[in-house]
Tab-separated table of C-alpha atoms in Angstrom:
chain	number	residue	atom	x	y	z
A	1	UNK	CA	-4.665	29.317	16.576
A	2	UNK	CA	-6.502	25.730	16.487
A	3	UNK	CA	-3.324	24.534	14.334
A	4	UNK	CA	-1.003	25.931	16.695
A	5	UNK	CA	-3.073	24.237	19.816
A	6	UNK	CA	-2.782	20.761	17.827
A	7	UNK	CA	0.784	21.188	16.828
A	8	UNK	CA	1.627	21.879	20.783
A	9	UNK	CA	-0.341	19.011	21.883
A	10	UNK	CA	1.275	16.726	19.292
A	11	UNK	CA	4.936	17.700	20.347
A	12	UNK	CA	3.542	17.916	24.115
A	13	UNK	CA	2.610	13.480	23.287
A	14	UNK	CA	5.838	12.890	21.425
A	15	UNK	CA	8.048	13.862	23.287
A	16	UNK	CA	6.083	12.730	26.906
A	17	UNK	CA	6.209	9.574	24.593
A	18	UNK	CA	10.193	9.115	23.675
A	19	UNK	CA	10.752	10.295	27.619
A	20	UNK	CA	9.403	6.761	28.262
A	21	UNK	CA	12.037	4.967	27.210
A	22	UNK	CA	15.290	4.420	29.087
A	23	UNK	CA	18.761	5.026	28.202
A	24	UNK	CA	18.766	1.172	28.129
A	25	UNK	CA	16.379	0.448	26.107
A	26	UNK	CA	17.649	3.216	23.757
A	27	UNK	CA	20.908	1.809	23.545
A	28	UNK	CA	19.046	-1.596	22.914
A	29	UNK	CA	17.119	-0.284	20.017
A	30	UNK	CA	19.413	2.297	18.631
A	31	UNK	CA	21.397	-1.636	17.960
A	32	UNK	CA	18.962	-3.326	16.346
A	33	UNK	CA	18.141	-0.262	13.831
A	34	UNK	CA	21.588	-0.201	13.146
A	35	UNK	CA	21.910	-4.180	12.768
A	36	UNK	CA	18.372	-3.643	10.334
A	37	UNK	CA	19.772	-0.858	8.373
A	38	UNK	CA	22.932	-2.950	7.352
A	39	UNK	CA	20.513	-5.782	6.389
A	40	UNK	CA	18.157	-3.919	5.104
A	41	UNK	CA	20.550	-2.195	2.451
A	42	UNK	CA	21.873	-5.673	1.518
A	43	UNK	CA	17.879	-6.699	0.557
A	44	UNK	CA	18.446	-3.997	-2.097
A	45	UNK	CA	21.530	-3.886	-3.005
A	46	UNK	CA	23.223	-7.042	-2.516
A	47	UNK	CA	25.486	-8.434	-5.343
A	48	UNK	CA	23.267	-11.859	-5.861
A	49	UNK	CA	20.521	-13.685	-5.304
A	50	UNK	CA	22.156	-15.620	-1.962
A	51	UNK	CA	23.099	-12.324	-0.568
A	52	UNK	CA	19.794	-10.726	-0.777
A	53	UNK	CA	17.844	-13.532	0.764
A	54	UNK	CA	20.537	-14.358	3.477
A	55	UNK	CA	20.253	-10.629	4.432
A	56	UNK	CA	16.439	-10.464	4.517
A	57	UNK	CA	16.185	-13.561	7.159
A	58	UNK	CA	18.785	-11.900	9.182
A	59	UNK	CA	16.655	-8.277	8.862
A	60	UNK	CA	13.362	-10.672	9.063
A	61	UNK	CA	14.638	-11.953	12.415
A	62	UNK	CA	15.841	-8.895	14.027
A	63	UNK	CA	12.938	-6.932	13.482
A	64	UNK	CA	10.679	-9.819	15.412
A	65	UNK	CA	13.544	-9.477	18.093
A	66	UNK	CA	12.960	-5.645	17.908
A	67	UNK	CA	9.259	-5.345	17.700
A	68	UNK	CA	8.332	-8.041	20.723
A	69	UNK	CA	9.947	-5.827	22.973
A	70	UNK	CA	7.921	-3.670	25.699
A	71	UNK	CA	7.546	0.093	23.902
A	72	UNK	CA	8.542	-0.441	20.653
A	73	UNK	CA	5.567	0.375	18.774
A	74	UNK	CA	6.690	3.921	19.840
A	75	UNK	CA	10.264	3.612	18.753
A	76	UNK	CA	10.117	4.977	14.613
A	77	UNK	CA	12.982	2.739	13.319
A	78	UNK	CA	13.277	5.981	10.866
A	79	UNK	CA	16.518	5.520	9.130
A	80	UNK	CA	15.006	2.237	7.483
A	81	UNK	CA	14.616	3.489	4.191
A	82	UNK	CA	14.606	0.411	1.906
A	83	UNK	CA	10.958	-0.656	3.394
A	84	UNK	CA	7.742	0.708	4.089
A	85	UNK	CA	6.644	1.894	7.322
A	86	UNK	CA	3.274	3.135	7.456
A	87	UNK	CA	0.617	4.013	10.198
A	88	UNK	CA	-3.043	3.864	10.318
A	89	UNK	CA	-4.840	6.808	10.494
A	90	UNK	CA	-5.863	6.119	14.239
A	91	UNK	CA	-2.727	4.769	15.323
A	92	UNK	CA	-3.733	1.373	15.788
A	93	UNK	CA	-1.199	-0.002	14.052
A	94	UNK	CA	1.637	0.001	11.850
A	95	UNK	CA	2.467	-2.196	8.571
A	96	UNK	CA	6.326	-2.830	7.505
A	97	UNK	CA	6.824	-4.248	4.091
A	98	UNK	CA	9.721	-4.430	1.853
A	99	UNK	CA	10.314	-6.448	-1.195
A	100	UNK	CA	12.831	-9.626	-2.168
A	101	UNK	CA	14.047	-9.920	-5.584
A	102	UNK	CA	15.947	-12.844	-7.044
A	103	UNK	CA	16.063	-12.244	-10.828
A	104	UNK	CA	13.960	-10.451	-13.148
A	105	UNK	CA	11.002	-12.962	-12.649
A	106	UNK	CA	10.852	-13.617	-9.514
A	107	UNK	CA	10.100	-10.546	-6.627
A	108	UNK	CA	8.164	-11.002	-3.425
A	109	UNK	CA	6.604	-9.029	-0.621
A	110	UNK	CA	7.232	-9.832	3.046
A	111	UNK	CA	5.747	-7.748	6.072
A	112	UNK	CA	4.480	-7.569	9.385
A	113	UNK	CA	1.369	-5.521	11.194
A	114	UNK	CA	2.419	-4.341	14.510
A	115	UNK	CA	-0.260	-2.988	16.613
A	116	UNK	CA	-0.208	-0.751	19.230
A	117	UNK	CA	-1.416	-1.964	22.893
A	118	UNK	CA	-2.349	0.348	25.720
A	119	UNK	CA	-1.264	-1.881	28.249
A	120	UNK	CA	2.285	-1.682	26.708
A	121	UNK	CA	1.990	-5.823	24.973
A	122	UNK	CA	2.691	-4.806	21.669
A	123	UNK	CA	1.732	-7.968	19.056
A	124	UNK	CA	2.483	-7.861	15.711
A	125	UNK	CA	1.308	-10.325	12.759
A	126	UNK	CA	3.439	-12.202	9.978
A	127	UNK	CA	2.597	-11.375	6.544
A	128	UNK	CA	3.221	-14.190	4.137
A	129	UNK	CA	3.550	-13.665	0.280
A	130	UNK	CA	0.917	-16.520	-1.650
A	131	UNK	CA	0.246	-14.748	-4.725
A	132	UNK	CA	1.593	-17.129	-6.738
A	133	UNK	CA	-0.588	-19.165	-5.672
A	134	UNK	CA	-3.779	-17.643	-5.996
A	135	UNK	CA	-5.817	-18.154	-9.226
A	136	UNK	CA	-8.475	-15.652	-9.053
A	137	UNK	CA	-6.455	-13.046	-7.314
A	138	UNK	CA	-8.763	-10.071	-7.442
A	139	UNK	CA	-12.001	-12.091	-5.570
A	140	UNK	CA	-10.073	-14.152	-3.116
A	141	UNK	CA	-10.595	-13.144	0.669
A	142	UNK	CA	-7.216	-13.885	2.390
A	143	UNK	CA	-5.499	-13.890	5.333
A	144	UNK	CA	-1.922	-12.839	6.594
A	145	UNK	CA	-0.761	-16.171	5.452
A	146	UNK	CA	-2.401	-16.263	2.101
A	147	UNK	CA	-1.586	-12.314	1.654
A	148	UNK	CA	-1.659	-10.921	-1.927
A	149	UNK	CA	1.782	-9.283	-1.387
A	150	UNK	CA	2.531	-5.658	-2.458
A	151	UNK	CA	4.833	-2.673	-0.752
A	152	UNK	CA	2.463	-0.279	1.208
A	153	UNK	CA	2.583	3.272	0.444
A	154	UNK	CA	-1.103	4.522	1.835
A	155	UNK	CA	-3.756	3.266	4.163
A	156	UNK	CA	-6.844	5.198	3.450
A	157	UNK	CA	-9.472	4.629	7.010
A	158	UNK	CA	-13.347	4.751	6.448
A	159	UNK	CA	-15.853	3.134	8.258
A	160	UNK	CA	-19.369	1.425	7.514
A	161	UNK	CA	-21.960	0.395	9.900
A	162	UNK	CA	-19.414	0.936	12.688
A	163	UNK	CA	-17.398	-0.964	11.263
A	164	UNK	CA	-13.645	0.354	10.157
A	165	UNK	CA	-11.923	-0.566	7.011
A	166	UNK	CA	-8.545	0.218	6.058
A	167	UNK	CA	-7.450	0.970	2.156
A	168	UNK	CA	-4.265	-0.097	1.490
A	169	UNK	CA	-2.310	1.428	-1.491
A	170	UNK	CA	0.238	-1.172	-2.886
A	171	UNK	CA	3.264	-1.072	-5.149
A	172	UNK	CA	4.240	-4.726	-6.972
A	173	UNK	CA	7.437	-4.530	-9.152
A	174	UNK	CA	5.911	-8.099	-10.634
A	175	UNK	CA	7.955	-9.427	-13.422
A	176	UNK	CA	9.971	-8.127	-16.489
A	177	UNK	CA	7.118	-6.898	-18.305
A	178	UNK	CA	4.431	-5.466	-15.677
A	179	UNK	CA	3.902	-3.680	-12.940
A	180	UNK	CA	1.200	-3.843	-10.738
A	181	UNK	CA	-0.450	-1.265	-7.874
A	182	UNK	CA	-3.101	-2.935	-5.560
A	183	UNK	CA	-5.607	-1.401	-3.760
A	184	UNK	CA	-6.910	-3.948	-1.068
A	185	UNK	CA	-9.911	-2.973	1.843
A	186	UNK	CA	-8.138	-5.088	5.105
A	187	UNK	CA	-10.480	-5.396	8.351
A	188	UNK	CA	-10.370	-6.639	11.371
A	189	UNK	CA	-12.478	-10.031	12.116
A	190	UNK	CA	-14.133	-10.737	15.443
A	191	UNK	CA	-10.488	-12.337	16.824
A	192	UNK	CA	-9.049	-9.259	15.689
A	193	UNK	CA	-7.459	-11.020	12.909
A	194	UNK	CA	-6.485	-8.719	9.469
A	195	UNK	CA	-8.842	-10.000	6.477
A	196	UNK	CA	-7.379	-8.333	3.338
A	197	UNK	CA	-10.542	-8.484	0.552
A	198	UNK	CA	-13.928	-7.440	1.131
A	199	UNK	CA	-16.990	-8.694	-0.450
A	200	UNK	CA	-17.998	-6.445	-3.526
A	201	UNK	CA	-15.687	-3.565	-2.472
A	202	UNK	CA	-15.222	-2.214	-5.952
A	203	UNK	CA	-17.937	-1.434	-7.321
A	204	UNK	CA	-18.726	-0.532	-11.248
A	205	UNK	CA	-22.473	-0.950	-11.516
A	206	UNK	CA	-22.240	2.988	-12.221
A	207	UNK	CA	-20.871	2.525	-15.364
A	208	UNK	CA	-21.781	3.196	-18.194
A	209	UNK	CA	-21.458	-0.693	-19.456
A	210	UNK	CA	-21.813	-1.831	-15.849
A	211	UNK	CA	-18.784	-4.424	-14.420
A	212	UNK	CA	-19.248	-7.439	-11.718
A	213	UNK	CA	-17.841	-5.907	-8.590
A	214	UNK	CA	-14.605	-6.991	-7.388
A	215	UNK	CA	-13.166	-7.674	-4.210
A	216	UNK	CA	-10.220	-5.984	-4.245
A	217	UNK	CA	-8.682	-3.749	-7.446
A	218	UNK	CA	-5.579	-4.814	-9.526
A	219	UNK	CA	-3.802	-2.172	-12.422
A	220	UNK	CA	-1.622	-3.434	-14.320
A	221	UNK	CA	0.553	-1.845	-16.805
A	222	UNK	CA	3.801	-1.910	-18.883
A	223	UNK	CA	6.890	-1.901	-16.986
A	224	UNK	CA	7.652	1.625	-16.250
A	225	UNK	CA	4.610	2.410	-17.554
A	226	UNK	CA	4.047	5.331	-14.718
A	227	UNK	CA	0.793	4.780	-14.322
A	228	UNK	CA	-0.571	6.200	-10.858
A	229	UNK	CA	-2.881	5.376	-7.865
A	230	UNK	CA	-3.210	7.694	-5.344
A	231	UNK	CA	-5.795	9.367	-2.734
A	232	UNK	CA	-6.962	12.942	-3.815
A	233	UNK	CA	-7.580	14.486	-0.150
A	234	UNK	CA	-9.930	17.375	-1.373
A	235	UNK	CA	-12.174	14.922	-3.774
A	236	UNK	CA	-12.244	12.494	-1.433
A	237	UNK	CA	-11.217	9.910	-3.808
A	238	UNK	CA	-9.034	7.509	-5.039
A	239	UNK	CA	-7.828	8.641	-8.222
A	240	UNK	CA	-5.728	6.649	-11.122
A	241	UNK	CA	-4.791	6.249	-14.513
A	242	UNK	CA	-7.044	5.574	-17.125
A	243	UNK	CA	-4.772	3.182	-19.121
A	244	UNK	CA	-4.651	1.930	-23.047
A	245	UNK	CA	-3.052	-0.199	-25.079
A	246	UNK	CA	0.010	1.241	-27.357
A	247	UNK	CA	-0.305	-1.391	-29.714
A	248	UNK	CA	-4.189	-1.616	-29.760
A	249	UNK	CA	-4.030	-4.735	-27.690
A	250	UNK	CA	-5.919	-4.311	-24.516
A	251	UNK	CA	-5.745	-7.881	-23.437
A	252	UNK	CA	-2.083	-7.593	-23.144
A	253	UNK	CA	-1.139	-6.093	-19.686
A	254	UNK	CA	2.472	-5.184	-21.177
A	255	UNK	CA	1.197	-2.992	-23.369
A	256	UNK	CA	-0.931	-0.684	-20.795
A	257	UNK	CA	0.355	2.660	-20.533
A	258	UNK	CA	-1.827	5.932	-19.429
A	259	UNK	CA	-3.436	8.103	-22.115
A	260	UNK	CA	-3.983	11.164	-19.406
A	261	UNK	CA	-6.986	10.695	-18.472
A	262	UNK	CA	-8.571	9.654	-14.929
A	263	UNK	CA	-10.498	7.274	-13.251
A	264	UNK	CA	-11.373	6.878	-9.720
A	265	UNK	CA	-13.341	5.360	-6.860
A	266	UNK	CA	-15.912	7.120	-4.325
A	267	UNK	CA	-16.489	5.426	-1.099
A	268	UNK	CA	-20.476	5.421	-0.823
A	269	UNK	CA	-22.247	3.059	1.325
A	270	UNK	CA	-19.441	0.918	2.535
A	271	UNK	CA	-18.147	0.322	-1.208
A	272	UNK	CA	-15.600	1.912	-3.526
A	273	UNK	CA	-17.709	3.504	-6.182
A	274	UNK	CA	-15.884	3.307	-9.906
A	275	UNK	CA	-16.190	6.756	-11.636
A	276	UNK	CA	-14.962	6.129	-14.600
A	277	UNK	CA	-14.130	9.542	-15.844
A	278	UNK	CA	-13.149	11.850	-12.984
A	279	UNK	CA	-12.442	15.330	-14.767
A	280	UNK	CA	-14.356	16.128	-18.129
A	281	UNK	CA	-10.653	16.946	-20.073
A	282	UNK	CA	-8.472	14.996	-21.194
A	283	UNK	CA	-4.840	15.930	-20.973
A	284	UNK	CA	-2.614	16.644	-23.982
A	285	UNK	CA	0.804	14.631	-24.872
A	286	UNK	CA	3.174	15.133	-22.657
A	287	UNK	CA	1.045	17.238	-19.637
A	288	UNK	CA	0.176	14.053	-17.748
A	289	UNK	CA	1.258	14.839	-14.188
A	290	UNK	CA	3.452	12.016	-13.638
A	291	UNK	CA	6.857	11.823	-12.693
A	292	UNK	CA	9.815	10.462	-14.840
A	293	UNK	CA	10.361	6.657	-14.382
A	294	UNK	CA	12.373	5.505	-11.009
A	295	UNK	CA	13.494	2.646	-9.852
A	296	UNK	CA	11.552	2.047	-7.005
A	297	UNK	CA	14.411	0.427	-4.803
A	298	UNK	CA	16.583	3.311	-5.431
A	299	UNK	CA	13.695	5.668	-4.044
A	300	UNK	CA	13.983	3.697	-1.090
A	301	UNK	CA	17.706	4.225	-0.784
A	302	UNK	CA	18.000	7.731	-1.470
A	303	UNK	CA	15.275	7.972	1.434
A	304	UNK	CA	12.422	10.090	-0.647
A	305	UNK	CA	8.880	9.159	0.191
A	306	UNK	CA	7.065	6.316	-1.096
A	307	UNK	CA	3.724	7.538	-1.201
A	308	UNK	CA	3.582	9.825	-4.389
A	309	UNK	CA	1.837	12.874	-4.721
A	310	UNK	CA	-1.362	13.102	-5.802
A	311	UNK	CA	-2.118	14.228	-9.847
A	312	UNK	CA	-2.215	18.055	-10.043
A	313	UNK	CA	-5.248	19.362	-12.179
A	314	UNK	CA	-7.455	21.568	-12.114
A	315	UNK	CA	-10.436	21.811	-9.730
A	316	UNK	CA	-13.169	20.331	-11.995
A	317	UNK	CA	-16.303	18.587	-10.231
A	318	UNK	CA	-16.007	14.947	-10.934
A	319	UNK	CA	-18.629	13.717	-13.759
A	320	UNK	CA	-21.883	12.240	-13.080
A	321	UNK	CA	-22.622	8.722	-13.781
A	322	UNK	CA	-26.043	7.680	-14.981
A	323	UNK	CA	-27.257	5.067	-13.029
A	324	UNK	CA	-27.506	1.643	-14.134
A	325	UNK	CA	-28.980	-1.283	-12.814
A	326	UNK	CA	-26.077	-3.592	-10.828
A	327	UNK	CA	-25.272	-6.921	-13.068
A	328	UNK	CA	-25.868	-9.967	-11.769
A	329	UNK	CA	-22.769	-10.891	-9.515
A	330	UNK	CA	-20.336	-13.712	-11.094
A	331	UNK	CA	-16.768	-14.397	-10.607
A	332	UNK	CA	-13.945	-13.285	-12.606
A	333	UNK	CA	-10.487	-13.584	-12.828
A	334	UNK	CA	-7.419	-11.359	-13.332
C-alpha cells in the first residue's frame, strides 16, 4: 500500500509538473530535441572526423539554447539516446555527457551540469575535457574546466558531516588498446561550484599490503576487456572486477582482463573503503556475469541503458579485512 501511495504521488508531481509548460514552449522544445537528436546521431555516426565535430558544436550550442530557458530542467529531452542523461538522487541536478571521437586515438568527453532552481532560473555548468593534460590523474582535485572526462552512467549520493557527495560512475573508450571506468566523488564548494576529487576518498589501508589512498579511482583494462564497475544496492557497495594480466604482465594496462573475481569499496566515515575480496569464491571460466562485448556508441543508438546491471552472485557476506595500520600518505601516479 506504501508503494502504491508513492507511485500516486509521483505521477500526481509529474504530471502537475509537464501541465506547467505551455503549448508554446512545447512546441519550442519539442524543436530543439528534434534539432539535438539529428546532431546528436551525427556525433556517432558521422562518416569523418569533420562531420562529427561540426555536428557536436551545432548539438553543443543548441542544448545551451535549450537548457537556459525558463522550465527546462523539467523537460526530459528523452529521445537523446547517443548521450548520457543522468539525475542525482535528490534531484538537484542533472549531468549530460556524450563522447567525440576523431580516430582511434583520440576520444573526448564533453558535458554540462544543469541544476534545478526553485525559483524557476535554471543554471547549468560547462564541463571541459583536460585529461590530457593532467599528469597525476588519479590525485588531482579539478574543476569543470580541468574535468577528468568520462560518460556518466551512475551517481551514487552519500553524505559526511552534513556534507553531500556525489559518486559518479564513468565510462572512457580511451585509445586503441584500453579502456577505462572512473569513479570520481564531485561536491559542491562554498560558491556552489562542482569539485570532482576528494582528498583520500579511496581508501586501501584495509588491505592486506596496505595502498596510499587515492583521490579518485581509475580501472583500466584491455580493450573490450568487459571488465565492470557498478553499485550493488543490497551490499551497499561499489563492486568491480578484480583484473589480471593474460600475459603475466601487470604493468601493462592492455593486458588487464577480469579473472572472476571481485573487489569493491564500502563507504565508512566519509571514505570509500577498498575490500579487496568481496565474495569468498571465485568464479569458474566462463561464469563471470558479464555481458558479451558492445560497442558502447551503438548501445547508445539502439537506446538500451547505459548503466549496466549489477554482477549476479550469490548472497555471500563480504570478507573481513584485518586491520592494518594506514601508510604514510605520498603521491602517486596513474
Amino acid at each position: 500500500m506504501k508503494n502504491l501511495f508513492t507511485f500516486l504521488a509521483l505521477f500526481i508531481a509529474a504530471t502537475a509538473s509537464a501541465q506547467k509548460f505551455t503549448p508554446a514552449e512545447l512546441k519550442q522544445f519539442r524543436l530543439r530535441e528534434d534539432s539535438l537528436k539529428k546532431f546528436g546521431y551525427e556525433i556517432v555516426r558521422g562518416k569523418d572526423a569533420a562531420v562529427r565535430f561540426r555536428s557536436d558544436s551545432n548539438f553543443t550550442r543548441i542544448l545551451v539554447r535549450a537548457i537556459v530557458q525558463d522550465k527546462s530542467f523539467q523537460y526530459p529531452f528523452d529521445s537523446l539516446k547517443t548521450i548520457s542523461k543522468i539525475y542525482s538522487e535528490d534531484s538537484s541536478f542533472r549531468i549530460f555527457t556524450w563522447q567525440v571521437v576523431k580516430d582511434d586515438d583520440y576520444c573526448r568527453q564533453k558535458g554540462f551540469i544543469q541544476f534545478r532552481n526553485p525559483k524557476g532560473a535554471e543554471k547549468f555548468i560547462p564541463l571541459r575535457d583536460a585529461d590530457q593534460f593532467i599528469a597525476n590523474d588519479v590525485d588531482t582535485i579539478a574543476n569543470n574546466l580541468w574535468w577528468i572526462g568520462a560518460v556518466y552512467y551512475r551517481i551514487v549520493e552519500k553524505e559526511f558531516n552534513g556534507k553531500k557527495y556525489y559518486t559518479l560512475f564513468g565510462y572512457d573508450e580511451n585509445d586503441t588498446r584500453t579502456t577505462r571506468k572512473w569513479l570520481d566523488v564531485m561536491w559542491f564548494d562554498e560558491n556552489e561550484k562542482p569539485v570532482f576529487g576528494k582528498q583520500g576518498a579511496f581508501s586501501f589501508a584495509q588491505d592486506s599490503v596496505p595502498k596510499p589512498a587515492t583521490n579518485r579511482f581509475l580501472l583500466e583494462y584491455k580493450k573490450d576487456g568487459r571488465a565492470r564497475v557498478q553499485y550493488d544496492e543490497e551490499l551497499d557497495m561499489i563492486i568491480f572486477d578484480h583484473l589480471v594480466s593474460e600475459t603475466s604482465e601487470p604493468g601493462k594496462k592492455y593486458t588487464l582482463i577480469p579473472d572472476g573475481d571481485y573487489e569493491g569499496f564500502k563507504w565508512e566515515n566519509g571514505q570509500w573503503q577498498h575490500i579487496d575480496k568481496v565474495f569468498n569464491f571465485k568464479l569458474e571460466d566462463g561464469q563471470a556475469p558479464v555481458p558479451e562485448a558492445i560497442d558502447f556508441n551503438n548501445r547508445l543508438l539502439r537506446g538500451e541503458i547505459i548503466e549496466e546491471a549489477p554482477p549476479t552472485a550469490p548472497k555471500q557476506q563480504p570478507q573481513k579485512k584485518p586491520v592494518a595500520k594506514p601508510p604514510v600518505k605520498k603521491k602517486t601516479g596513474n
